XYZ file of C-alpha atoms in Angstrom:
644
model
C 0.000 0.000 0.000
C 2.814 2.390 0.880
C 4.566 1.816 -2.429
C 1.301 2.250 -4.328
C 0.627 5.580 -2.640
C 4.136 6.743 -3.379
C 3.588 5.898 -7.026
C 0.275 7.785 -7.069
C 1.834 10.832 -5.419
C 4.714 10.663 -7.853
C 2.325 10.619 -10.805
C 0.279 13.550 -9.466
C 3.284 15.661 -8.523
C 4.934 14.839 -11.825
C 1.749 15.924 -13.600
C 1.936 19.217 -11.727
C 5.444 19.833 -13.015
C 4.392 18.874 -16.539
C 1.527 21.348 -16.305
C 3.905 24.006 -15.065
C 6.300 23.388 -17.934
C 3.565 23.107 -20.535
C 1.312 25.887 -19.260
C 2.453 28.644 -21.600
C 2.754 26.293 -24.574
C -0.681 24.743 -24.057
C -2.249 28.143 -23.443
C -0.562 29.760 -26.436
C -3.747 29.833 -28.509
C -5.533 31.724 -25.704
C -2.757 33.766 -24.119
C -0.636 34.442 -27.231
C 2.379 35.837 -25.366
C 3.457 39.254 -24.164
C 5.493 39.860 -27.349
C 4.977 38.477 -30.839
C 5.481 39.078 -34.534
C 3.272 37.782 -37.328
C 4.282 38.312 -40.946
C 2.284 37.293 -43.997
C 3.739 37.561 -47.491
C 1.446 37.266 -50.492
C 2.054 37.234 -54.233
C 0.346 39.806 -56.501
C -3.234 39.103 -57.510
C -4.778 39.254 -60.965
C -8.165 40.173 -62.369
C -8.194 38.896 -65.979
C -11.993 39.019 -66.331
C -13.060 42.248 -64.576
C -16.604 41.834 -63.312
C -17.183 38.511 -65.060
C -17.046 36.424 -61.936
C -14.048 34.136 -62.212
C -11.933 32.023 -64.529
C -13.690 29.797 -67.062
C -12.610 26.808 -69.130
C -14.016 28.372 -72.307
C -12.834 32.003 -72.006
C -9.289 32.844 -73.072
C -7.039 35.606 -71.740
C -3.608 34.393 -72.786
C -1.293 33.406 -69.948
C -3.751 34.879 -67.435
C -6.203 32.082 -68.138
C -3.653 29.321 -68.835
C -3.527 28.245 -65.194
C -7.268 27.639 -65.354
C -7.272 25.894 -68.733
C -3.941 25.604 -70.601
C -5.803 25.024 -73.875
C -6.959 28.658 -73.767
C -3.404 29.744 -74.624
C -3.880 28.136 -78.041
C -6.374 30.894 -78.914
C -3.755 33.612 -78.457
C -3.812 35.898 -81.494
C -0.722 37.936 -80.606
C 2.299 37.325 -78.416
C 2.131 39.094 -75.079
C 4.197 40.183 -72.072
C 2.813 41.011 -68.626
C 4.325 42.604 -65.534
C 2.606 43.137 -62.177
C 3.904 45.324 -59.361
C 2.298 44.990 -55.913
C 2.386 46.915 -52.645
C 1.068 45.868 -49.228
C -0.627 47.492 -46.272
C 2.400 47.474 -43.967
C 2.676 46.703 -40.268
C 0.599 47.495 -37.200
C 0.725 46.892 -33.479
C -1.998 44.878 -31.772
C -2.736 44.773 -28.036
C -4.857 41.858 -26.902
C -6.353 40.768 -23.595
C -7.229 37.134 -22.954
C -8.893 35.512 -19.959
C -7.539 32.280 -18.471
C -8.952 30.277 -15.572
C -6.369 29.140 -13.029
C -6.573 25.405 -12.150
C -6.623 23.777 -8.714
C -7.024 20.275 -7.240
C -5.816 17.791 -4.620
C -3.256 15.002 -4.258
C -2.734 12.338 -1.586
C -0.180 12.520 1.225
C 0.403 10.342 4.307
C 0.001 6.568 4.666
C -2.293 6.119 7.608
C -4.222 2.887 8.056
C -7.348 4.629 9.217
C -7.860 6.908 6.231
C -6.149 8.973 3.536
C -5.012 12.592 3.743
C -5.022 15.006 0.839
C -3.113 18.176 0.152
C -4.723 20.887 -1.949
C -2.868 22.735 -4.663
C -3.452 25.637 -7.015
C -1.613 26.980 -10.066
C -1.755 30.749 -10.318
C -0.917 32.523 -13.561
C 0.324 35.446 -11.497
C 3.401 36.508 -9.580
C 3.404 35.780 -5.806
C 3.022 39.458 -4.895
C -0.329 39.504 -6.738
C -1.747 36.481 -4.903
C -3.594 36.562 -1.575
C -3.220 33.799 0.984
C -5.160 30.604 0.398
C -6.006 28.708 -2.756
C -8.719 30.883 -4.260
C -8.097 30.908 -8.028
C -9.767 33.176 -10.516
C -10.059 34.024 -14.178
C -7.062 36.217 -14.886
C -6.528 38.631 -17.749
C -3.332 38.262 -19.724
C -2.307 41.112 -21.970
C -0.244 40.392 -25.030
C 1.342 42.548 -27.684
C 1.603 41.575 -31.338
C 3.208 43.230 -34.342
C 1.378 42.223 -37.523
C 2.451 43.037 -41.065
C 1.327 42.103 -44.561
C 3.931 42.259 -47.283
C 4.339 41.152 -50.891
C 6.838 38.449 -51.793
C 7.754 39.855 -55.191
C 6.482 40.930 -58.588
C 4.881 38.794 -61.290
C 5.943 38.379 -64.890
C 4.521 36.315 -67.728
C 5.041 35.988 -71.444
C 3.466 33.988 -74.247
C 4.885 33.480 -77.727
C 3.193 32.154 -80.839
C 5.704 29.767 -82.411
C 3.606 29.236 -85.520
C -0.038 29.092 -86.508
C -0.809 26.034 -84.437
C 1.692 26.097 -81.508
C 1.990 28.558 -78.606
C 4.253 28.423 -75.562
C 4.048 30.456 -72.387
C 5.831 31.101 -69.117
C 4.649 32.800 -65.934
C 6.470 33.479 -62.669
C 4.716 33.227 -59.321
C 5.995 34.393 -55.991
C 5.932 32.368 -52.779
C 3.346 32.574 -50.043
C 5.048 32.888 -46.682
C 3.923 33.045 -43.082
C 6.116 33.717 -40.045
C 4.927 33.443 -36.454
C 7.342 34.373 -33.653
C 6.206 34.516 -30.036
C 8.331 35.007 -26.943
C 7.925 36.016 -23.333
C 8.035 35.023 -19.702
C 4.881 33.500 -18.282
C 4.478 33.275 -14.484
C 3.077 30.096 -12.939
C 3.013 30.099 -9.150
C 2.370 26.743 -7.501
C 0.903 26.610 -4.013
C 0.277 23.598 -1.783
C -1.972 23.905 1.280
C -2.800 21.374 3.993
C -5.696 21.536 6.440
C -4.990 19.036 9.256
C -8.455 18.859 10.787
C -9.759 15.275 10.744
C -6.605 13.938 9.059
C -5.003 10.517 9.666
C -1.273 10.168 8.923
C -0.043 6.861 10.303
C 0.616 7.140 14.020
C -0.356 10.817 13.944
C -4.021 11.860 13.858
C -5.838 15.173 14.255
C -9.521 15.220 15.187
C -12.072 17.771 14.075
C -11.494 19.852 17.231
C -7.779 20.228 16.419
C -6.501 17.825 19.084
C -3.408 15.772 18.262
C -3.346 12.005 18.896
C -0.143 9.993 18.737
C 0.106 6.185 19.018
C 3.222 4.814 20.726
C 3.765 1.100 20.214
C 6.149 -0.892 22.396
C 6.210 -4.568 23.328
C 2.866 -5.257 21.709
C 1.194 -2.469 23.725
C -0.178 0.660 22.047
C -0.450 3.852 24.091
C -2.344 6.804 22.651
C -1.392 10.331 23.734
C -3.775 13.256 23.293
C -3.028 16.951 23.389
C -5.244 19.977 23.642
C -5.970 22.270 20.669
C -2.673 22.492 18.781
C -0.996 25.519 17.249
C -3.091 26.882 14.308
C 0.087 27.317 12.233
C 0.461 23.535 12.206
C -3.202 22.848 11.461
C -3.191 25.062 8.349
C 0.016 25.085 6.346
C 0.899 26.191 2.853
C 3.964 26.463 0.666
C 4.343 28.689 -2.401
C 6.838 28.032 -5.202
C 7.033 30.596 -8.022
C 8.017 29.380 -11.486
C 8.817 31.256 -14.673
C 8.015 29.777 -18.080
C 10.416 31.216 -20.638
C 8.895 30.696 -24.078
C 10.483 31.083 -27.485
C 8.253 29.967 -30.346
C 9.338 30.415 -33.961
C 7.338 28.897 -36.812
C 7.870 29.698 -40.484
C 6.105 28.333 -43.571
C 7.035 28.947 -47.185
C 5.149 27.526 -50.189
C 6.575 28.185 -53.631
C 5.230 27.627 -57.097
C 7.932 29.678 -58.848
C 6.695 29.319 -62.397
C 4.278 27.605 -64.733
C 5.244 26.453 -68.188
C 2.463 26.061 -70.740
C 2.347 24.599 -74.218
C -0.824 24.731 -76.312
C -1.684 23.630 -79.815
C -4.755 23.540 -81.994
C -6.054 21.785 -85.050
C -8.961 23.404 -86.773
C -11.488 24.035 -83.969
C -9.899 21.788 -81.359
C -7.425 23.161 -78.805
C -5.318 21.305 -76.231
C -2.794 22.470 -73.667
C -0.544 21.241 -70.874
C 0.683 23.033 -67.738
C 3.761 22.014 -65.773
C 3.751 23.593 -62.333
C 6.516 22.692 -59.850
C 5.587 23.232 -56.190
C 7.868 23.141 -53.152
C 7.421 23.958 -49.493
C 9.440 24.130 -46.340
C 8.469 24.648 -42.728
C 10.633 25.519 -39.757
C 9.242 24.594 -36.334
C 11.322 25.823 -33.407
C 9.486 25.938 -30.088
C 11.186 25.906 -26.704
C 9.485 26.372 -23.337
C 11.741 26.256 -20.277
C 10.498 26.273 -16.712
C 12.690 27.544 -13.901
C 12.132 28.181 -10.206
C 12.221 31.921 -9.671
C 15.562 33.132 -8.367
C 13.639 35.317 -5.908
C 11.742 32.372 -4.423
C 11.642 32.657 -0.624
C 12.489 29.757 1.691
C 9.437 27.649 2.477
C 8.843 25.593 5.640
C 6.467 22.873 6.750
C 5.966 22.554 10.519
C 6.177 19.252 12.417
C 5.610 18.495 16.164
C 8.977 18.790 17.909
C 9.123 15.713 20.145
C 11.044 12.443 20.055
C 8.584 9.802 18.718
C 10.599 7.036 20.429
C 10.602 8.623 23.899
C 7.366 8.249 25.886
C 8.446 10.847 28.433
C 9.146 13.416 25.736
C 5.811 12.641 24.046
C 3.922 12.988 27.295
C 5.669 16.256 28.179
C 4.785 17.663 24.761
C 1.084 16.712 24.720
C 0.530 18.008 28.292
C 2.320 21.356 27.888
C 0.196 24.054 26.198
C 3.353 26.081 25.595
C 4.537 23.266 23.319
C 1.491 21.864 21.518
C -0.307 25.222 21.450
C 2.481 27.552 20.266
C 5.073 27.755 17.511
C 7.797 27.001 20.063
C 6.740 23.353 20.120
C 7.267 22.791 16.396
C 10.257 22.352 14.134
C 10.473 23.954 10.694
C 11.098 21.500 7.849
C 12.785 23.398 5.000
C 11.528 22.777 1.476
C 14.762 22.675 -0.486
C 13.889 24.173 -3.879
C 16.471 25.039 -6.571
C 16.097 28.816 -6.808
C 16.997 30.056 -10.277
C 17.450 26.570 -11.733
C 15.658 24.856 -14.615
C 13.218 22.125 -13.630
C 11.624 21.390 -17.023
C 12.259 21.946 -20.715
C 9.782 21.379 -23.535
C 11.055 21.190 -27.113
C 8.989 20.960 -30.269
C 11.208 21.569 -33.246
C 12.134 20.299 -36.659
C 12.470 21.141 -40.335
C 10.190 19.886 -43.099
C 10.649 20.203 -46.841
C 9.101 18.653 -49.900
C 8.577 19.230 -53.607
C 6.427 17.944 -56.430
C 5.163 18.933 -59.871
C 1.566 19.393 -60.932
C 0.357 18.602 -64.447
C -2.805 20.146 -65.902
C -4.402 18.999 -69.119
C -6.950 21.210 -70.846
C -9.074 21.047 -73.980
C -11.434 23.394 -75.835
C -13.610 22.905 -78.872
C -15.448 25.534 -80.873
C -18.718 23.913 -81.847
C -19.450 26.919 -84.055
C -18.868 30.661 -84.047
C -21.067 31.224 -80.997
C -20.620 28.082 -78.883
C -17.504 26.674 -77.172
C -17.083 23.784 -74.774
C -14.088 23.167 -72.511
C -12.579 20.613 -70.153
C -9.727 20.962 -67.669
C -8.111 18.228 -65.591
C -6.216 20.050 -62.864
C -3.486 18.062 -61.133
C -4.004 15.191 -63.536
C -1.124 13.249 -61.979
C -2.461 13.545 -58.403
C 0.638 15.357 -57.116
C 1.046 15.836 -53.390
C 3.590 17.503 -51.166
C 5.362 14.816 -49.194
C 7.070 16.830 -46.466
C 9.991 14.930 -44.952
C 11.160 15.928 -41.509
C 14.733 16.500 -40.419
C 16.175 17.250 -36.983
C 12.880 16.417 -35.305
C 12.696 16.765 -31.529
C 9.443 16.758 -29.575
C 9.626 15.948 -25.904
C 9.336 17.230 -22.359
C 12.150 16.592 -19.911
C 11.802 17.516 -16.245
C 13.431 16.950 -12.889
C 11.829 14.125 -10.975
C 10.019 14.649 -7.673
C 11.384 13.142 -4.461
C 8.407 11.176 -3.156
C 10.205 8.878 -0.727
C 9.792 11.372 2.108
C 6.206 12.250 1.271
C 4.691 9.698 3.674
C 6.840 11.010 6.517
C 6.486 14.657 5.661
C 4.783 15.524 8.980
C 6.490 12.955 11.222
C 7.199 14.367 14.716
C 10.787 15.333 15.413
C 11.766 15.372 11.719
C 13.279 18.727 10.753
C 15.539 17.533 7.933
C 15.102 19.466 4.646
C 12.884 17.984 1.947
C 14.572 18.291 -1.440
C 11.498 18.426 -3.649
C 13.317 18.171 -7.010
C 15.837 15.405 -7.458
C 18.924 15.695 -9.664
C 17.620 13.037 -12.091
C 15.670 14.036 -15.201
C 12.646 12.275 -16.705
C 11.665 12.492 -20.386
C 8.133 12.120 -21.690
C 6.486 12.609 -25.088
C 3.148 13.846 -23.761
C 2.255 16.989 -21.863
C -1.087 18.147 -20.517
C -2.810 15.273 -22.325
C -1.374 16.403 -25.674
C 0.951 14.288 -27.763
C 4.211 16.044 -28.629
C 4.986 13.642 -31.463
C 6.246 15.070 -34.770
C 5.650 12.733 -37.699
C 8.688 11.814 -39.828
C 6.611 12.665 -42.898
C 3.567 14.820 -43.556
C 1.683 14.386 -46.812
C -0.477 17.168 -48.262
C -2.313 16.285 -51.506
C -2.605 19.208 -53.892
C -6.158 19.983 -55.001
C -7.322 17.690 -57.774
C -10.207 19.045 -59.808
C -12.221 18.344 -62.917
C -13.815 21.341 -64.641
C -15.995 21.421 -67.691
C -18.153 24.140 -69.133
C -19.627 25.826 -72.159
C -19.897 29.345 -73.485
C -22.648 30.877 -75.614
C -21.860 34.158 -77.398
C -25.268 34.987 -78.852
C -27.467 36.892 -78.244
C -25.246 37.726 -75.266
C -22.214 36.104 -73.696
C -22.860 33.543 -71.001
C -20.288 31.134 -69.577
C -21.084 28.288 -67.192
C -18.511 26.077 -65.505
C -18.965 23.104 -63.229
C -16.078 22.098 -60.960
C -15.777 18.855 -58.983
C -13.135 18.703 -56.246
C -11.837 15.168 -55.850
C -9.811 15.663 -52.658
C -11.598 15.801 -49.308
C -10.920 18.645 -46.894
C -10.210 17.752 -43.263
C -10.525 20.467 -40.627
C -9.129 19.382 -37.234
C -11.498 19.572 -34.281
C -10.880 19.772 -30.542
C -10.480 15.973 -30.626
C -9.840 13.539 -33.471
C -13.464 12.399 -33.247
C -14.568 16.006 -33.878
C -12.575 16.367 -37.121
C -14.651 17.885 -39.900
C -14.301 16.034 -43.229
C -15.738 17.706 -46.354
C -15.916 15.670 -49.557
C -17.797 15.807 -52.869
C -17.353 19.581 -52.984
C -18.720 21.001 -56.251
C -18.873 24.588 -57.531
C -20.927 26.220 -60.270
C -19.637 29.403 -61.915
C -21.871 31.602 -64.013
C -20.732 34.661 -65.937
C -22.845 37.021 -68.041
C -21.865 39.837 -70.415
C -24.154 42.000 -72.520
C -24.006 45.229 -74.460
C -26.440 47.962 -73.480
C -28.504 48.443 -76.634
C -26.323 50.013 -79.323
C -24.216 52.008 -76.907
C -20.468 51.298 -76.551
C -21.161 50.098 -73.070
C -20.832 46.547 -71.774
C -22.164 45.211 -68.468
C -20.839 42.084 -66.747
C -21.749 40.016 -63.754
C -20.756 36.699 -62.290
C -21.250 34.456 -59.317
C -19.920 31.217 -57.850
C -22.221 28.792 -56.058
C -21.208 25.851 -53.878
C -23.418 22.767 -53.742
C -23.886 21.100 -50.376
C -20.986 18.676 -49.897
C -20.854 15.416 -48.003
C -19.881 16.281 -44.436
C -18.862 13.925 -41.647
C -18.019 15.130 -38.156
C -18.455 14.088 -34.550
C -19.180 17.686 -33.595
C -22.943 18.140 -33.744
C -22.645 21.948 -33.624
C -20.415 21.937 -36.704
C -22.863 19.645 -38.488
C -25.772 21.944 -37.593
C -23.850 24.952 -38.907
C -23.191 23.197 -42.235
C -26.835 22.197 -42.573
C -27.977 25.732 -41.808
C -25.554 27.290 -44.316
C -26.771 24.939 -47.085
C -30.424 25.214 -46.147
C -31.386 25.735 -49.813
C -28.872 23.264 -51.237
C -26.403 25.877 -52.516
C -24.293 28.590 -50.929
C -23.086 31.683 -52.839
C -19.325 32.159 -52.421
C -18.552 34.956 -54.875
C -20.211 37.903 -56.602
C -18.712 40.185 -59.272
C -20.035 43.198 -61.147
C -18.258 45.180 -63.848
C -18.540 47.407 -66.875
C -16.523 48.510 -69.933
C -17.011 51.729 -71.870
C -15.457 52.434 -75.280
C -14.423 56.030 -75.854
C -12.990 56.391 -79.354
C -10.941 53.149 -79.140
C -10.000 53.723 -75.494
C -11.487 50.966 -73.371
C -12.202 51.899 -69.746
C -13.223 49.050 -67.466
C -13.939 48.789 -63.759
C -15.274 46.108 -61.465
C -15.904 45.200 -57.859
C -16.546 41.962 -56.029
C -16.636 40.013 -52.793
C -15.534 36.412 -52.351
C -15.212 33.669 -49.761
C -13.114 31.499 -52.104
C -9.807 32.491 -50.427
C -10.975 30.660 -47.308
C -11.598 27.575 -49.418
C -8.146 27.874 -50.993
C -6.504 28.007 -47.564
C -8.355 24.876 -46.435
C -7.227 23.106 -49.609
C -3.587 24.249 -49.251
C -3.984 25.850 -52.666
C -1.446 28.679 -52.742
C -1.284 28.800 -56.555
C -4.796 30.206 -56.805
C -4.696 33.725 -58.210
C -7.682 34.608 -56.010
C -5.902 33.577 -52.806
C -6.220 36.993 -51.133
C -9.133 38.593 -53.024
C -11.976 38.767 -50.499
C -13.222 42.274 -51.295
C -11.785 44.204 -54.228
C -12.158 46.924 -56.812
C -10.334 47.388 -60.108
C -10.178 49.661 -63.102
C -8.162 49.557 -66.300
C -7.392 51.241 -69.583
C -6.731 49.488 -72.901
C -5.429 51.185 -76.019
C -4.251 49.181 -79.011
C -1.477 46.840 -77.815
C -1.242 48.282 -74.287
C -3.325 47.527 -71.254
C -2.871 49.057 -67.794
C -4.805 47.611 -64.887
C -5.070 48.592 -61.222
C -6.419 46.231 -58.548
C -7.299 47.313 -55.020
C -8.158 44.562 -52.538
C -8.986 44.788 -48.847
C -6.575 43.253 -46.355
C -8.797 42.042 -43.492
C -5.933 41.164 -41.110
C -4.126 44.470 -41.595
C -7.452 46.315 -41.284
C -8.194 44.584 -37.979
C -4.688 45.384 -36.714
C -4.984 49.032 -37.760
C -8.398 49.332 -36.109
C -6.976 47.873 -32.903
C -4.219 50.506 -32.993
C -6.760 53.271 -33.526
C -7.145 55.369 -30.346
C -10.525 55.522 -28.673
C -12.237 58.928 -28.482
C -12.408 60.702 -25.090
C -16.104 59.864 -24.890
C -17.861 56.795 -26.216
C -16.257 53.913 -28.091
C -14.436 53.879 -31.407
C -16.364 52.957 -34.547
C -15.090 51.101 -37.586
C -15.016 53.411 -40.611
C -14.201 52.985 -44.285
C -10.921 54.829 -43.730
C -9.830 52.014 -41.390
C -9.713 49.515 -44.272
C -6.185 48.715 -45.443
C -5.422 47.454 -48.918
C -3.177 45.355 -51.099
C -2.577 47.055 -54.455
C -1.398 45.698 -57.782
C -0.497 47.748 -60.855
C -0.103 45.630 -63.983
C 0.890 46.327 -67.584
C 0.278 44.012 -70.549
C 1.768 44.495 -74.018
C 0.686 42.460 -77.044
C 2.789 42.238 -80.202
C-alpha cells in the first residue's frame, strides 16, 4: 500500500510539473504571449476578367487564363508580355487581452491505516506578490502585444509566344506565399500547496475535528495513545508557495513556392489542347522551446512538524501536556523545502524542419462547336501530385526533474526537521504533456487539389459562360479531438458569368457568381454539423459575386469592377497557394486598354491588416471607437500588358 501511494503521489506531482512546464505552450492559442510578430507575405493578384465572376474553361485571356485551362493559350492571337507590381498594407501593433482560468485540485499525502489525507494545490498565472493567501483561483486577464504586417513576396511576370499558326508556348512566374509566427515572453506560474490538518489521519499521527493531536506509541505489543489539547493553528493550516517562470520562445515559419508555370498549347482546326507544368515546393521551420525555472527570488518555504522524540514516551507525554509546546510555535520544528532557486526544472522542445517538392500537371481542352458556342474541359493536377514533407532534426519531448516522493509519507512525522529536497537531480523524459501528444511525424503528406472542370460558353445573343467544378480531394478540418474532425468531400462549384451590351451604346455590363453545392460532411461535432446544414439550407451557398462594366471612348477601353468572395478561405483549407484569387476577399479594379497596351489597377482589402490598424486606432475621449471605411487597409497591384 505504501509503495502504491508513493507511485500515485509521484504521478500527481509529476503531472503538476508537466503542467507548469507546458502551461504557456498549451495556453498559447488563448494567451498568445506578451510579445509576438506575425508576418504574412502574399504574391500579386490578378483580375483577368473584370466583373465577369471568375476564370472559365471556355474564355481565353492568354497566360492569365492558362492556369485555369492551358488550352486557352492556343487561342492567343498575338504574343504578349505582362508585368505586375504589388504593394502591401504594412505593419501594425496589436494589443490583446485574454482571460484564463487558473486550475486547482488535490493530491494524496500520508500513509495512515485509518484513512487517507489530501493536500490541496493551485496553479496561479500570477506573480506571488499579486496572490492573496489561500487557494482561491480566478479568471485572470493576460495582456499580449503583437506586431502584424502584410507584405508582398515579389512581382509577377509572364510571357506567351506564338511559335507558328498552331503552336503557342508560355511562361509565368509566381511568388511564394510565406507566413512567419514568432512569439516570446516570460509566463508566471506560481504553484501553491496547502494542507488543512483537521480530521486527518497520517499513520501514528491523527488530528480530530477539534484540532486535538493524537499519537500512538507502540512498544512490546502495547499501544499507548497520547492526546493533546488544541494544537498551534500554524500547524493545522500550512501552505507552501513556489514561483516558477516559463520562458517561451516559439518560432514557426512556412514557405510555399510555385515559382513558375510552363504552358504549351496547340490547336487543329477548332480543337485546342494544352498542358501546364507547375513545380511546387514547401518548407516549414518549427522551433518551439518552453523552459520552466524556479524563480531566483523564491523565498524559503517551511512545513511545521511536532517537535518531540517519537521514540521517547516521556518526551511525548511532556509535549502533549504542555500548552506552551502543543499550542504555540515554540513546540514545532520547521522542515525546510529545499527548492532550486533560479534553476531549470523542465524543458519542452517541439522543433524540426520539413521540406518537400512535387510537380503538378494540368491537361486542358477546348472545342469551338461553331462561331457562338464553345465547350471546354480541364483536368487540374491530372497526376495527383502531393507535397510529401519529410522531416529533419525532429525533436518533440518534455524533460523535467523528478520529484522526491520517498519522504512524502513522513512529511509531517514528529521530530523530523531535515530538509525535503522536492526536485531530485535526475531528469525524466516524456512525449506527452497536458494530455497532448508532442509527437512530430517523420513525414507529412499534403495532396494538392485535384479538380475536374468542364463548361460551355454561348456568345449569342449575349455572352454567357457556365462552368462546373468537382473537387476530388476531401478537406479535413481538425477539431478539438480527433473524433470532432470535420471532413468535407464531394465539394462542387458552379460558376456563371454574363456579359451583354447595353442596346447600341459602346457600353458593356458584366456580372458573375460562384455557387457551392452542399458537400458530403462527416463530423463528430454536432454543432459543426448543424452549422453546415444551416448554411446549405437551400442546397447551394453563394461564395462569390462580381459586377463590372466597360465603356469604349474612341478606341479607349475603360473598365472597372468590384466583387466580394469567400473562395480564399476555401483555398486556404485546400492548401492551394497557386490560386490567383488567394487573397481577393473584397476588391475593386479599373483599367485602360489602347491598341497593344493595357494598364490595370487592382485594389483589394486586407482584413488582417485592417483589424490590426483598427486595434491601434485610439478611442475617443467619450464613447467607443467605430469602424469606418478609412480604417480599411489594402493590397494594391499595378499591372501592364503588351501584345505584339
